Amino acid sequence: MPRSSDFYESLPTNEHSDARIRIRRPPWTGRFIRPLECRPNFSLSLAAILFFGAVLLFTVDLTRLRGTDVLSDAHATLFSHFWPVGLPNRTDSWENENSKTMRALFTCTAEGSCKENQTSVVLMSSSHFKNSIAGKVSGEDIWAMSVIIALRELGYSAIFAPDNYELARTYRQYPDLVKVVILEGSSAKECFKSSECVKKPNHPLGIPAWKMLSFHFWTGSSHPLGNQWTLSPENYGILSPGNSINNTYLGYSIERTCMRRPVTPIAKRPNQVYILAKRLSYFREKGYSWPDISFDQAPFPLQFVAGLTHDVEPDEVPGGIIDVGRLNQTQFYDHLGNSRLLLGIGRPPLSPSPYDALCLAVPFINPVENWDHDQPDNRTRWWTQHDGLKFLDPPYVYNVKKNDVEGFWKAIRMALDTPIERYIVPEMTMGSLKYRLGNIIERDWRGMALGLLEERKASGNGELFEI
């Protein structure tokens, strides 16, 4: 057998033979290899020095590349494998939007280039968020879309999770990045009851109840922790202080949509009144505000227009009303902007359409459905079709009591004679919405929940939860 100092390597010829093949090393390698073979500790130290030197050189090169196109391209290539965007030119798919947001978030984190609020994630789990980016325009969808716009303009990373299963799975991936979760009130209650959704001692990566905020269009509480965790589209703490006094006013804005449309000059508009009614059935319900009004017997030249879905039989439209059929959003804006007045008839309540009308310089008749007959002018005791506007006065909003025929025609005459400029309610501007939304996201919900938990433990009232 050769000694370790010989310039040879001995290799077996095959697995069944003891024969050896002797391969002679180049003579010059001996002066380098012989000291390493005799001093293994030195060999290990040298290897460590070479390894850390390589790491240092790589780090220096990475620092020089940070923020450059080379590093950005490398990250983009890497993250494209984790968050592929199947339809990059579409914005109506929540999966696509999630992939774009997550890729941007992790790329900026790796490059150290994140913008303000970008590393704060807001999970959006109401179906109305998904519907809104798909183009649906119910009142709740319009509210949801304005919140999405505000979140993006504030710089937050908005991630969609349409149901509780998707929500819980998404939250577990990066719980420390999630600031709040906005979901339907019913979903918040379901998650609170589910050991696979809410945080529990045996489920530490569940969603803490205090991070969940209910997206609730109507009055009252819709959250296991109470009113403060219930987000409202209107300031119900003022409008409905009884069961909603502690609701959190989020609100919404139609500014981004309506400001894209120019105001039609009043001289180019006919004496047209657009009726706020999507369904023919609204004219036959108990809540209909004008049963004694004959639209075909106006005391002055006037035409009434409505875009109706014929959802009842017989499907005869009240006399004097021109039915233009079911409208999409663009068609609705065209007809509304070409009118001189928007007329409420009692249903639907709290629609965004009166805000659209004011923004298009169209005043609104707001039916007063109920009031205190001992204090008929006390608006805090009024129940109107749109309570969010009951404190506004002419020439913007005309609050007319139900069945007041004389007041009805008088309000229409005044509206026709007193045109208005474009008007956005101050609380409905995008700036106001972003201010409220930012404060809500950054609120100390955990601290508030700690106080609530202590109260529940002391009183024995209310379900307990994990912080």
GROMACS .gro file of C-alpha atoms in nm, residues 101-286:
model
  186
  101THR     CA    1  -5.002   4.217  -0.444
  102MET     CA    2  -4.803   3.931  -0.289
  103ARG     CA    3  -4.534   3.945  -0.556
  104ALA     CA    4  -4.498   4.321  -0.506
  105LEU     CA    5  -4.487   4.277  -0.128
  106PHE     CA    6  -4.219   4.010  -0.119
  107THR     CA    7  -4.013   4.174  -0.393
  108CYS     CA    8  -4.002   4.507  -0.212
  109THR     CA    9  -3.921   4.327   0.115
  110ALA     CA   10  -3.627   4.147  -0.045
  111GLU     CA   11  -3.502   4.466  -0.207
  112GLY     CA   12  -3.568   4.695   0.089
  113SER     CA   13  -3.784   4.919  -0.130
  114CYS     CA   14  -4.127   4.887   0.032
  115LYS     CA   15  -4.340   5.202   0.034
  116GLU     CA   16  -4.531   5.335   0.333
  117ASN     CA   17  -4.781   5.078   0.470
  118GLN     CA   18  -4.693   4.819   0.203
  119THR     CA   19  -4.578   4.561   0.458
  120SER     CA   20  -4.912   4.589   0.641
  121VAL     CA   21  -5.167   4.341   0.506
  122VAL     CA   22  -5.543   4.392   0.522
  123LEU     CA   23  -5.740   4.073   0.454
  124MET     CA   24  -6.072   4.141   0.281
  125SER     CA   25  -6.317   3.857   0.324
  126SER     CA   26  -6.660   3.995   0.244
  127SER     CA   27  -6.800   3.861  -0.082
  128HIS     CA   28  -6.873   4.222  -0.173
  129PHE     CA   29  -6.501   4.289  -0.220
  130LYS     CA   30  -6.482   4.007  -0.473
  131ASN     CA   31  -6.805   4.124  -0.637
  132SER     CA   32  -6.689   4.483  -0.662
  133ILE     CA   33  -6.372   4.406  -0.856
  134ALA     CA   34  -6.582   4.181  -1.080
  135GLY     CA   35  -6.791   4.487  -1.169
  136LYS     CA   36  -7.105   4.445  -0.958
  137VAL     CA   37  -7.267   4.763  -0.830
  138SER     CA   38  -7.503   4.694  -0.541
  139GLY     CA   39  -7.486   4.943  -0.254
  140GLU     CA   40  -7.259   4.708  -0.059
  141ASP     CA   41  -7.040   4.649  -0.367
  142ILE     CA   42  -6.999   5.023  -0.421
  143TRP     CA   43  -6.903   5.061  -0.055
  144ALA     CA   44  -6.653   4.776  -0.092
  145MET     CA   45  -6.493   4.919  -0.405
  146SER     CA   46  -6.436   5.259  -0.245
  147VAL     CA   47  -6.266   5.087   0.050
  148ILE     CA   48  -6.040   4.893  -0.190
  149ILE     CA   49  -5.944   5.216  -0.367
  150ALA     CA   50  -5.873   5.389  -0.036
  151LEU     CA   51  -5.659   5.098   0.088
  152ARG     CA   52  -5.450   5.099  -0.228
  153GLU     CA   53  -5.404   5.475  -0.222
  154LEU     CA   54  -5.293   5.450   0.141
  155GLY     CA   55  -5.036   5.190   0.036
  156TYR     CA   56  -5.168   4.888   0.228
  157SER     CA   57  -5.140   4.540   0.077
  158ALA     CA   58  -5.501   4.429   0.028
  159ILE     CA   59  -5.551   4.052  -0.003
  160PHE     CA   60  -5.885   3.893  -0.091
  161ALA     CA   61  -6.018   3.579   0.079
  162PRO     CA   62  -6.383   3.527  -0.018
  163ASP     CA   63  -6.479   3.273   0.250
  164ASN     CA   64  -6.372   3.165   0.598
  165TYR     CA   65  -6.179   2.861   0.476
  166GLU     CA   66  -5.971   3.071   0.238
  167LEU     CA   67  -5.941   3.342   0.503
  168ALA     CA   68  -5.805   3.111   0.775
  169ARG     CA   69  -5.564   2.946   0.532
  170THR     CA   70  -5.435   3.281   0.407
  171TYR     CA   71  -5.398   3.427   0.756
  172ARG     CA   72  -5.182   3.133   0.872
  173GLN     CA   73  -4.928   3.209   0.599
  174TYR     CA   74  -4.823   3.549   0.738
  175PRO     CA   75  -5.013   3.627   1.061
  176ASP     CA   76  -4.766   3.889   1.183
  177LEU     CA   77  -4.815   4.101   0.869
  178VAL     CA   78  -5.195   4.115   0.896
  179LYS     CA   79  -5.318   4.433   1.063
  180VAL     CA   80  -5.693   4.370   1.039
  181VAL     CA   81  -5.941   4.138   0.870
  182ILE     CA   82  -6.258   4.289   0.719
  183LEU     CA   83  -6.537   4.034   0.675
  184GLU     CA   84  -6.914   3.999   0.679
  185GLY     CA   85  -7.075   4.010   1.023
  186SER     CA   86  -7.219   3.660   0.981
  187SER     CA   87  -6.875   3.530   0.881
  188ALA     CA   88  -6.715   3.693   1.186
  189LYS     CA   89  -6.961   3.510   1.410
  190GLU     CA   90  -6.899   3.181   1.230
  191CYS     CA   91  -6.522   3.221   1.256
  192PHE     CA   92  -6.552   3.306   1.626
  193LYS     CA   93  -6.726   2.971   1.681
  194SER     CA   94  -6.487   2.767   1.467
  195SER     CA   95  -6.175   2.613   1.623
  196GLU     CA   96  -6.027   2.598   1.271
  197CYS     CA   97  -6.068   2.971   1.213
  198VAL     CA   98  -6.038   3.175   1.533
  199LYS     CA   99  -5.730   3.178   1.757
  200LYS     CA  100  -5.751   2.919   2.038
  201PRO     CA  101  -5.494   2.773   2.280
  202ASN     CA  102  -5.471   2.466   2.056
  203HIS     CA  103  -5.481   2.677   1.738
  204PRO     CA  104  -5.225   2.956   1.793
  205LEU     CA  105  -5.215   3.057   1.425
  206GLY     CA  106  -5.590   3.120   1.414
  207ILE     CA  107  -5.726   3.471   1.364
  208PRO     CA  108  -5.753   3.670   1.688
  209ALA     CA  109  -6.112   3.787   1.736
  210TRP     CA  110  -5.988   4.141   1.794
  211LYS     CA  111  -5.835   4.159   1.446
  212MET     CA  112  -6.170   4.087   1.280
  213LEU     CA  113  -6.389   4.384   1.179
  214SER     CA  114  -6.743   4.326   1.053
  215PHE     CA  115  -6.841   4.485   0.722
  216HIS     CA  116  -7.206   4.557   0.800
  217PHE     CA  117  -7.426   4.779   0.582
  218TRP     CA  118  -7.714   4.813   0.827
  219THR     CA  119  -7.760   4.940   1.182
  220GLY     CA  120  -7.680   4.751   1.502
  221SER     CA  121  -7.390   4.532   1.609
  222SER     CA  122  -7.276   4.240   1.395
  223HIS     CA  123  -6.962   4.116   1.575
  224PRO     CA  124  -6.895   3.885   1.872
  225LEU     CA  125  -6.700   4.164   2.044
  226GLY     CA  126  -6.973   4.425   1.996
  227ASN     CA  127  -7.048   4.753   1.820
  228GLN     CA  128  -6.697   4.894   1.813
  229TRP     CA  129  -6.585   4.605   1.592
  230THR     CA  130  -6.877   4.671   1.352
  231LEU     CA  131  -6.792   4.894   1.053
  232SER     CA  132  -7.077   5.106   0.914
  233PRO     CA  133  -7.125   5.285   0.579
  234GLU     CA  134  -7.308   5.573   0.746
  235ASN     CA  135  -7.248   5.748   1.076
  236TYR     CA  136  -7.505   5.541   1.263
  237GLY     CA  137  -7.373   5.663   1.596
  238ILE     CA  138  -7.548   5.992   1.512
  239LEU     CA  139  -7.822   5.871   1.277
  240SER     CA  140  -7.934   5.569   1.484
  241PRO     CA  141  -7.782   5.616   1.829
  242GLY     CA  142  -8.001   5.354   1.996
  243ASN     CA  143  -7.852   5.023   1.883
  244SER     CA  144  -7.561   5.171   1.687
  245ILE     CA  145  -7.418   5.443   1.908
  246ASN     CA  146  -7.079   5.272   1.936
  247ASN     CA  147  -7.053   5.146   1.578
  248THR     CA  148  -6.732   5.243   1.399
  249TYR     CA  149  -6.805   5.483   1.115
  250LEU     CA  150  -6.603   5.382   0.810
  251GLY     CA  151  -6.819   5.532   0.536
  252TYR     CA  152  -6.746   5.529   0.164
  253SER     CA  153  -6.698   5.757  -0.134
  254ILE     CA  154  -6.838   5.775  -0.485
  255GLU     CA  155  -6.599   6.056  -0.577
  256ARG     CA  156  -6.360   5.857  -0.798
  257THR     CA  157  -6.645   5.728  -1.014
  258CYS     CA  158  -6.870   6.033  -1.048
  259MET     CA  159  -6.588   6.283  -1.099
  260ARG     CA  160  -6.498   6.107  -1.423
  261ARG     CA  161  -6.827   6.224  -1.568
  262PRO     CA  162  -6.880   6.588  -1.670
  263VAL     CA  163  -7.186   6.771  -1.542
  264THR     CA  164  -7.451   6.824  -1.807
  265PRO     CA  165  -7.535   7.197  -1.831
  266ILE     CA  166  -7.878   7.266  -1.690
  267ALA     CA  167  -7.989   7.431  -2.015
  268LYS     CA  168  -7.935   7.103  -2.199
  269ARG     CA  169  -8.148   6.899  -1.960
  270PRO     CA  170  -8.522   6.851  -2.010
  271ASN     CA  171  -8.772   6.894  -1.725
  272GLN     CA  172  -8.700   6.536  -1.629
  273VAL     CA  173  -8.724   6.364  -1.291
  274TYR     CA  174  -8.545   6.033  -1.250
  275ILE     CA  175  -8.720   5.796  -1.008
  276LEU     CA  176  -8.496   5.601  -0.770
  277ALA     CA  177  -8.655   5.258  -0.816
  278LYS     CA  178  -8.491   4.951  -0.968
  279ARG     CA  179  -8.798   4.728  -0.930
  280LEU     CA  180  -9.160   4.767  -1.028
  281SER     CA  181  -9.258   4.603  -0.699
  282TYR     CA  182  -9.139   4.910  -0.506
  283PHE     CA  183  -9.450   5.095  -0.627
  284ARG     CA  184  -9.676   4.832  -0.470
  285GLU     CA  185  -9.513   4.773  -0.135
  286LYS     CA  186  -9.647   4.909   0.193
   0.00000   0.00000   0.00000
